[in-house]
PDB file of C-alpha atoms in Angstrom:
ATOM      1  CA  MET A   1     213.434 172.921  56.025  1.00  0.00           C
ATOM      2  CA  THR A   2     215.323 171.079  59.435  1.00  0.00           C
ATOM      3  CA  VAL A   3     216.519 173.333  61.656  1.00  0.00           C
ATOM      4  CA  SER A   4     218.376 172.192  64.874  1.00  0.00           C
ATOM      5  CA  GLN A   5     217.780 173.960  68.161  1.00  0.00           C
ATOM      6  CA  PRO A   6     221.089 174.380  70.370  1.00  0.00           C
ATOM      7  CA  ASP A   7     218.797 173.003  73.246  1.00  0.00           C
ATOM      8  CA  GLY A   8     218.440 169.592  71.680  1.00  0.00           C
ATOM      9  CA  VAL A   9     215.443 170.217  69.891  1.00  0.00           C
ATOM     10  CA  THR A  10     214.689 170.035  65.612  1.00  0.00           C
ATOM     11  CA  ASP A  11     212.296 171.742  64.492  1.00  0.00           C
ATOM     12  CA  LEU A  12     210.588 170.246  61.236  1.00  0.00           C
ATOM     13  CA  GLY A  13     207.632 172.649  61.191  1.00  0.00           C
ATOM     14  CA  PHE A  14     204.860 170.312  62.158  1.00  0.00           C
ATOM     15  CA  ALA A  15     206.718 169.282  64.993  1.00  0.00           C
ATOM     16  CA  ARG A  16     209.679 169.875  67.489  1.00  0.00           C
ATOM     17  CA  LEU A  17     211.382 166.756  67.988  1.00  0.00           C
ATOM     18  CA  ASP A  18     213.300 166.099  71.006  1.00  0.00           C
ATOM     19  CA  THR A  19     216.754 164.939  70.057  1.00  0.00           C
ATOM     20  CA  ALA A  20     218.312 164.907  73.708  1.00  0.00           C
ATOM     21  CA  ARG A  21     215.757 162.539  75.395  1.00  0.00           C
ATOM     22  CA  ALA A  22     218.335 159.439  74.879  1.00  0.00           C
ATOM     23  CA  ALA A  23     221.325 161.406  76.959  1.00  0.00           C
ATOM     24  CA  ARG A  24     218.158 162.601  79.354  1.00  0.00           C
ATOM     25  CA  THR A  25     216.614 159.184  79.937  1.00  0.00           C
ATOM     26  CA  GLY A  26     218.260 156.653  77.691  1.00  0.00           C
ATOM     27  CA  ASP A  27     215.551 155.992  75.834  1.00  0.00           C
ATOM     28  CA  PRO A  28     214.546 156.912  72.339  1.00  0.00           C
ATOM     29  CA  GLU A  29     212.312 159.736  70.874  1.00  0.00           C
ATOM     30  CA  VAL A  30     208.881 158.083  69.515  1.00  0.00           C
ATOM     31  CA  VAL A  31     206.914 159.221  66.718  1.00  0.00           C
ATOM     32  CA  PHE A  32     203.241 158.942  67.744  1.00  0.00           C
ATOM     33  CA  GLY A  33     201.590 158.093  63.888  1.00  0.00           C
ATOM     34  CA  GLN A  34     198.007 158.769  64.973  1.00  0.00           C
ATOM     35  CA  GLY A  35     196.955 161.997  63.375  1.00  0.00           C
ATOM     36  CA  LYS A  36     199.521 162.676  61.477  1.00  0.00           C
ATOM     37  CA  THR A  37     199.945 162.211  58.115  1.00  0.00           C
ATOM     38  CA  PRO A  38     202.258 159.700  56.248  1.00  0.00           C
ATOM     39  CA  GLY A  39     204.420 162.178  54.976  1.00  0.00           C
ATOM     40  CA  GLN A  40     205.310 163.714  58.867  1.00  0.00           C
ATOM     41  CA  ILE A  41     205.577 161.007  59.766  1.00  0.00           C
ATOM     42  CA  VAL A  42     208.622 160.046  57.291  1.00  0.00           C
ATOM     43  CA  ALA A  43     210.019 163.017  57.675  1.00  0.00           C
ATOM     44  CA  ALA A  44     210.465 162.644  61.710  1.00  0.00           C
ATOM     45  CA  LEU A  45     211.622 158.704  61.631  1.00  0.00           C
ATOM     46  CA  ARG A  46     214.611 160.112  58.870  1.00  0.00           C
ATOM     47  CA  ALA A  47     214.790 163.314  61.280  1.00  0.00           C
ATOM     48  CA  LEU A  48     215.470 160.818  64.515  1.00  0.00           C
ATOM     49  CA  HIS A  49     217.418 158.644  62.776  1.00  0.00           C
ATOM     50  CA  GLU A  50     219.749 161.111  61.144  1.00  0.00           C
ATOM     51  CA  ALA A  51     220.392 162.432  65.143  1.00  0.00           C
ATOM     52  CA  HIS A  52     220.634 159.159  66.111  1.00  0.00           C
ATOM     53  CA  PRO A  53     221.739 156.455  63.345  1.00  0.00           C
ATOM     54  CA  ASP A  54     223.745 154.310  66.257  1.00  0.00           C
ATOM     55  CA  ARG A  55     220.138 153.108  67.698  1.00  0.00           C
ATOM     56  CA  ALA A  56     217.076 152.370  66.392  1.00  0.00           C
ATOM     57  CA  ILE A  57     214.094 154.941  66.213  1.00  0.00           C
ATOM     58  CA  LEU A  58     210.255 153.645  66.669  1.00  0.00           C
ATOM     59  CA  ALA A  59     206.513 155.238  65.156  1.00  0.00           C
ATOM     60  CA  THR A  60     203.522 153.640  66.311  1.00  0.00           C
ATOM     61  CA  ARG A  61     199.827 153.552  65.581  1.00  0.00           C
ATOM     62  CA  LEU A  62     200.296 153.411  61.820  1.00  0.00           C
ATOM     63  CA  SER A  63     197.489 153.717  59.234  1.00  0.00           C
ATOM     64  CA  GLU A  64     197.949 151.731  56.059  1.00  0.00           C
ATOM     65  CA  GLU A  65     198.281 154.442  54.481  1.00  0.00           C
ATOM     66  CA  ALA A  66     201.579 155.640  56.161  1.00  0.00           C
ATOM     67  CA  LEU A  67     202.556 152.020  56.257  1.00  0.00           C
ATOM     68  CA  ALA A  68     202.901 151.719  52.571  1.00  0.00           C
ATOM     69  CA  GLU A  69     204.987 155.457  52.221  1.00  0.00           C
ATOM     70  CA  CYS A  70     206.669 153.975  55.190  1.00  0.00           C
ATOM     71  CA  ALA A  71     207.583 151.274  52.586  1.00  0.00           C
ATOM     72  CA  GLU A  72     208.382 153.345  49.998  1.00  0.00           C
ATOM     73  CA  GLN A  73     210.553 155.700  51.606  1.00  0.00           C
ATOM     74  CA  LEU A  74     212.115 154.179  54.035  1.00  0.00           C
ATOM     75  CA  PRO A  75     213.793 150.752  52.626  1.00  0.00           C
ATOM     76  CA  ASP A  76     215.985 149.937  55.647  1.00  0.00           C
ATOM     77  CA  ALA A  77     212.729 150.406  57.993  1.00  0.00           C
ATOM     78  CA  VAL A  78     211.647 147.152  59.987  1.00  0.00           C
ATOM     79  CA  LEU A  79     207.122 147.295  59.138  1.00  0.00           C
ATOM     80  CA  ASP A  80     204.802 144.917  61.470  1.00  0.00           C
ATOM     81  CA  PRO A  81     201.387 145.565  60.344  1.00  0.00           C
ATOM     82  CA  VAL A  82     200.085 143.842  62.762  1.00  0.00           C
ATOM     83  CA  GLY A  83     201.688 146.288  65.486  1.00  0.00           C
ATOM     84  CA  ARG A  84     201.240 148.949  63.732  1.00  0.00           C
ATOM     85  CA  THR A  85     205.139 149.897  63.512  1.00  0.00           C
ATOM     86  CA  ALA A  86     207.997 150.868  62.246  1.00  0.00           C
ATOM     87  CA  VAL A  87     211.660 150.712  62.785  1.00  0.00           C
ATOM     88  CA  LEU A  88     214.724 152.234  62.035  1.00  0.00           C
ATOM     89  CA  GLY A  89     217.598 150.734  62.503  1.00  0.00           C
ATOM     90  CA  ARG A  90     218.592 148.712  65.897  1.00  0.00           C
ATOM     91  CA  THR A  91     219.383 148.780  69.788  1.00  0.00           C
ATOM     92  CA  GLU A  92     221.795 146.473  71.517  1.00  0.00           C
ATOM     93  CA  THR A  93     220.194 144.717  73.746  1.00  0.00           C
ATOM     94  CA  ARG A  94     220.390 143.274  77.465  1.00  0.00           C
ATOM     95  CA  GLY A  95     217.948 141.625  79.803  1.00  0.00           C
ATOM     96  CA  ARG A  96     214.042 139.897  78.873  1.00  0.00           C
ATOM     97  CA  VAL A  97     211.214 140.812  79.034  1.00  0.00           C
ATOM     98  CA  ALA A  98     208.525 137.880  78.644  1.00  0.00           C
ATOM     99  CA  VAL A  99     204.985 139.201  76.624  1.00  0.00           C
ATOM    100  CA  VAL A 100     201.978 136.672  77.749  1.00  0.00           C
ATOM    101  CA  ALA A 101     199.022 137.361  76.042  1.00  0.00           C
ATOM    102  CA  ALA A 102     195.960 135.452  76.539  1.00  0.00           C
ATOM    103  CA  GLY A 103     194.482 135.178  73.020  1.00  0.00           C
ATOM    104  CA  THR A 104     195.956 135.714  69.719  1.00  0.00           C
ATOM    105  CA  SER A 105     193.053 138.408  68.735  1.00  0.00           C
ATOM    106  CA  ASP A 106     195.742 140.156  71.997  1.00  0.00           C
ATOM    107  CA  LEU A 107     198.146 140.547  69.160  1.00  0.00           C
ATOM    108  CA  PRO A 108     197.602 143.882  67.933  1.00  0.00           C
ATOM    109  CA  VAL A 109     199.027 145.073  71.766  1.00  0.00           C
ATOM    110  CA  VAL A 110     202.032 142.041  71.791  1.00  0.00           C
ATOM    111  CA  ARG A 111     203.314 143.190  68.976  1.00  0.00           C
ATOM    112  CA  GLU A 112     203.042 146.749  69.539  1.00  0.00           C
ATOM    113  CA  CYS A 113     204.540 145.880  73.180  1.00  0.00           C
ATOM    114  CA  ALA A 114     207.115 143.901  71.929  1.00  0.00           C
ATOM    115  CA  THR A 115     208.802 146.034  69.244  1.00  0.00           C
ATOM    116  CA  THR A 116     208.633 148.879  71.785  1.00  0.00           C
ATOM    117  CA  ILE A 117     210.861 146.706  73.946  1.00  0.00           C
ATOM    118  CA  GLY A 118     212.972 146.148  71.286  1.00  0.00           C
ATOM    119  CA  VAL A 119     213.552 149.336  69.981  1.00  0.00           C
ATOM    120  CA  PHE A 120     213.787 150.203  74.448  1.00  0.00           C
ATOM    121  CA  GLY A 121     216.788 148.620  74.513  1.00  0.00           C
ATOM    122  CA  ALA A 122     215.620 144.685  76.069  1.00  0.00           C
ATOM    123  CA  GLU A 123     214.817 141.362  74.604  1.00  0.00           C
ATOM    124  CA  PRO A 124     211.378 141.252  73.861  1.00  0.00           C
ATOM    125  CA  ASP A 125     209.786 136.989  74.486  1.00  0.00           C
ATOM    126  CA  GLU A 126     206.433 136.705  72.981  1.00  0.00           C
ATOM    127  CA  ILE A 127     204.569 133.906  74.600  1.00  0.00           C
ATOM    128  CA  VAL A 128     200.892 134.090  72.669  1.00  0.00           C
ATOM    129  CA  ASP A 129     197.637 131.940  73.185  1.00  0.00           C
ATOM    130  CA  VAL A 130     197.901 130.565  76.725  1.00  0.00           C
ATOM    131  CA  GLY A 131     194.972 132.576  78.649  1.00  0.00           C
ATOM    132  CA  VAL A 132     192.923 130.817  81.515  1.00  0.00           C
ATOM    133  CA  ALA A 133     190.690 129.137  79.466  1.00  0.00           C
ATOM    134  CA  GLY A 134     193.041 126.367  78.867  1.00  0.00           C
ATOM    135  CA  ILE A 135     195.256 126.792  81.743  1.00  0.00           C
ATOM    136  CA  HIS A 136     197.772 124.140  81.213  1.00  0.00           C
ATOM    137  CA  ARG A 137     198.887 126.047  78.367  1.00  0.00           C
ATOM    138  CA  LEU A 138     199.851 128.299  80.651  1.00  0.00           C
ATOM    139  CA  LEU A 139     201.698 125.830  83.286  1.00  0.00           C
ATOM    140  CA  ALA A 140     203.479 124.552  79.946  1.00  0.00           C
ATOM    141  CA  GLN A 141     205.738 127.951  79.741  1.00  0.00           C
ATOM    142  CA  ARG A 142     205.765 128.853  83.430  1.00  0.00           C
ATOM    143  CA  GLU A 143     209.665 127.976  83.566  1.00  0.00           C
ATOM    144  CA  ARG A 144     209.659 130.017  80.436  1.00  0.00           C
ATOM    145  CA  ILE A 145     208.170 132.893  81.902  1.00  0.00           C
ATOM    146  CA  ASP A 146     209.827 132.455  84.926  1.00  0.00           C
ATOM    147  CA  GLU A 147     213.476 132.877  83.562  1.00  0.00           C
ATOM    148  CA  ALA A 148     212.472 136.633  82.568  1.00  0.00           C
ATOM    149  CA  ASP A 149     213.572 139.823  83.867  1.00  0.00           C
ATOM    150  CA  VAL A 150     210.158 141.286  83.470  1.00  0.00           C
ATOM    151  CA  VAL A 151     206.895 140.101  82.795  1.00  0.00           C
ATOM    152  CA  VAL A 152     204.226 141.369  80.620  1.00  0.00           C
ATOM    153  CA  ALA A 153     200.748 140.120  81.036  1.00  0.00           C
ATOM    154  CA  VAL A 154     198.207 141.123  77.536  1.00  0.00           C
ATOM    155  CA  ALA A 155     194.129 140.052  78.071  1.00  0.00           C
ATOM    156  CA  GLY A 156     191.475 141.075  77.322  1.00  0.00           C
ATOM    157  CA  MET A 157     187.751 139.129  77.851  1.00  0.00           C
ATOM    158  CA  GLU A 158     188.300 139.606  82.059  1.00  0.00           C
ATOM    159  CA  ALA A 159     191.554 139.750  82.102  1.00  0.00           C
ATOM    160  CA  ALA A 160     192.487 137.139  84.731  1.00  0.00           C
ATOM    161  CA  LEU A 161     195.522 136.080  82.676  1.00  0.00           C
ATOM    162  CA  PRO A 162     197.682 138.853  84.893  1.00  0.00           C
ATOM    163  CA  SER A 163     196.446 137.881  88.096  1.00  0.00           C
ATOM    164  CA  VAL A 164     197.378 134.047  87.152  1.00  0.00           C
ATOM    165  CA  LEU A 165     201.045 134.792  86.641  1.00  0.00           C
ATOM    166  CA  ALA A 166     201.311 136.867  89.313  1.00  0.00           C
ATOM    167  CA  GLY A 167     200.550 134.391  91.808  1.00  0.00           C
ATOM    168  CA  LEU A 168     203.108 131.674  89.545  1.00  0.00           C
ATOM    169  CA  VAL A 169     206.372 134.059  89.204  1.00  0.00           C
ATOM    170  CA  GLY A 170     208.257 136.449  90.971  1.00  0.00           C
ATOM    171  CA  ALA A 171     209.562 138.977  88.088  1.00  0.00           C
ATOM    172  CA  PRO A 172     208.264 142.792  87.941  1.00  0.00           C
ATOM    173  CA  LEU A 173     204.692 142.399  86.465  1.00  0.00           C
ATOM    174  CA  ILE A 174     202.848 145.074  84.073  1.00  0.00           C
ATOM    175  CA  ALA A 175     199.370 143.956  82.991  1.00  0.00           C
ATOM    176  CA  VAL A 176     197.544 145.350  79.829  1.00  0.00           C
ATOM    177  CA  PRO A 177     194.184 145.147  79.676  1.00  0.00           C
ATOM    178  CA  THR A 178     192.896 144.983  76.627  1.00  0.00           C
ATOM    179  CA  SER A 179     189.184 145.934  74.768  1.00  0.00           C
ATOM    180  CA  VAL A 180     188.870 142.154  73.220  1.00  0.00           C
ATOM    181  CA  GLY A 181     185.898 141.090  74.729  1.00  0.00           C
ATOM    182  CA  TYR A 182     182.584 139.946  73.978  1.00  0.00           C
ATOM    183  CA  GLY A 183     179.532 142.195  74.323  1.00  0.00           C
ATOM    184  CA  TRP A 184     179.258 144.963  76.301  1.00  0.00           C
ATOM    185  CA  ASN A 185     183.093 144.907  77.787  1.00  0.00           C
ATOM    186  CA  LEU A 186     183.322 148.396  77.932  1.00  0.00           C
ATOM    187  CA  GLU A 187     185.880 149.076  75.119  1.00  0.00           C
ATOM    188  CA  GLY A 188     188.179 147.614  77.613  1.00  0.00           C
ATOM    189  CA  VAL A 189     187.294 148.934  80.828  1.00  0.00           C
ATOM    190  CA  THR A 190     186.506 145.448  82.577  1.00  0.00           C
ATOM    191  CA  ALA A 191     189.445 144.634  81.653  1.00  0.00           C
ATOM    192  CA  TRP A 192     191.600 146.965  83.168  1.00  0.00           C
ATOM    193  CA  LEU A 193     189.064 147.311  86.225  1.00  0.00           C
ATOM    194  CA  ALA A 194     190.579 144.042  86.577  1.00  0.00           C
ATOM    195  CA  THR A 195     194.009 144.207  86.645  1.00  0.00           C
ATOM    196  CA  VAL A 196     194.116 147.591  89.399  1.00  0.00           C
ATOM    197  CA  ASN A 197     191.885 145.202  91.241  1.00  0.00           C
ATOM    198  CA  SER A 198     193.774 141.968  91.258  1.00  0.00           C
ATOM    199  CA  CYS A 199     194.192 140.052  94.352  1.00  0.00           C
ATOM    200  CA  ALA A 200     197.463 139.041  93.651  1.00  0.00           C
ATOM    201  CA  PRO A 201     200.024 141.354  95.092  1.00  0.00           C
ATOM    202  CA  GLY A 202     202.485 142.948  92.552  1.00  0.00           C
ATOM    203  CA  VAL A 203     200.271 143.478  89.524  1.00  0.00           C
ATOM    204  CA  VAL A 204     200.841 146.914  88.005  1.00  0.00           C
ATOM    205  CA  SER A 205     198.662 148.302  84.782  1.00  0.00           C
ATOM    206  CA  VAL A 206     199.117 150.578  81.874  1.00  0.00           C
ATOM    207  CA  ASN A 207     196.053 151.797  80.292  1.00  0.00           C
ATOM    208  CA  VAL A 208     193.464 149.914  77.843  1.00  0.00           C
ATOM    209  CA  ASP A 209     195.399 148.670  75.132  1.00  0.00           C
ATOM    210  CA  ASN A 210     199.054 150.395  76.054  1.00  0.00           C
ATOM    211  CA  GLY A 211     201.199 148.012  74.403  1.00  0.00           C
ATOM    212  CA  PHE A 212     203.581 150.662  74.129  1.00  0.00           C
ATOM    213  CA  GLY A 213     203.336 152.135  77.561  1.00  0.00           C
ATOM    214  CA  ALA A 214     204.090 148.945  79.405  1.00  0.00           C
ATOM    215  CA  GLY A 215     207.063 147.757  77.112  1.00  0.00           C
ATOM    216  CA  VAL A 216     208.253 150.862  77.757  1.00  0.00           C
ATOM    217  CA  ALA A 217     208.040 150.438  81.257  1.00  0.00           C
ATOM    218  CA  ALA A 218     209.498 146.652  80.811  1.00  0.00           C
ATOM    219  CA  ALA A 219     212.408 147.830  79.007  1.00  0.00           C
ATOM    220  CA  ARG A 220     213.447 149.673  81.437  1.00  0.00           C
ATOM    221  CA  ILE A 221     213.337 147.244  84.391  1.00  0.00           C
ATOM    222  CA  ALA A 222     214.722 144.762  82.558  1.00  0.00           C
ATOM    223  CA  ARG A 223     218.117 146.999  81.326  1.00  0.00           C
ATOM    224  CA  ARG A 224     218.258 147.574  85.131  1.00  0.00           C
ATOM    225  CA  THR A 225     218.110 144.298  86.031  1.00  0.00           C
ATOM    226  CA  ALA A 226     220.486 142.848  84.130  1.00  0.00           C
ATOM    227  CA  ARG A 227     222.896 146.159  84.239  1.00  0.00           C
TER     228      ARG A 227
END
């Protein structure tokens, strides 16, 4: 049985949902799906949606089974099998974030990031497959990228894209190294080391494959900038 707590917590038995997070930070509570059963994920989404019917609720890192359960039990949810996310409800957005990806192999991270940005109150603009192996593709999108309030650069391999972008645009830039790459790329450590050792000023980096973390940070900056 769902029991509402006076301190802004909803106790589901298997989890204690923070329903006061939006009042403290302006951000919604998010369901991290990894390690949870499909039924637990659906129950958490329903409870959070009941607590905040005026804004979107997000679940991340969903398995195929969890996505199928959400599709059956939550017909109004927007599901993304590539980004492994589910969203209930809608949020008004302000500010724009360019999510720039080196390759289409980075799409799972890109989609997780873009969905998070939308739920957290900014507009995502996905620009995919503009890696430095064909840098003319990136340069052709420079003006579009430069118009964004924040740029998220998603890249695997040697993760050169964030450094190149930081030298082209003046917006805050968040790098997301990914575990995509040939051979022994150390599961993304090579890309992460490249982003934290960038010679271009202004590059900040999140953890490997952490599209969610980058999306939250980018949306917060974009919301404040647009305000």
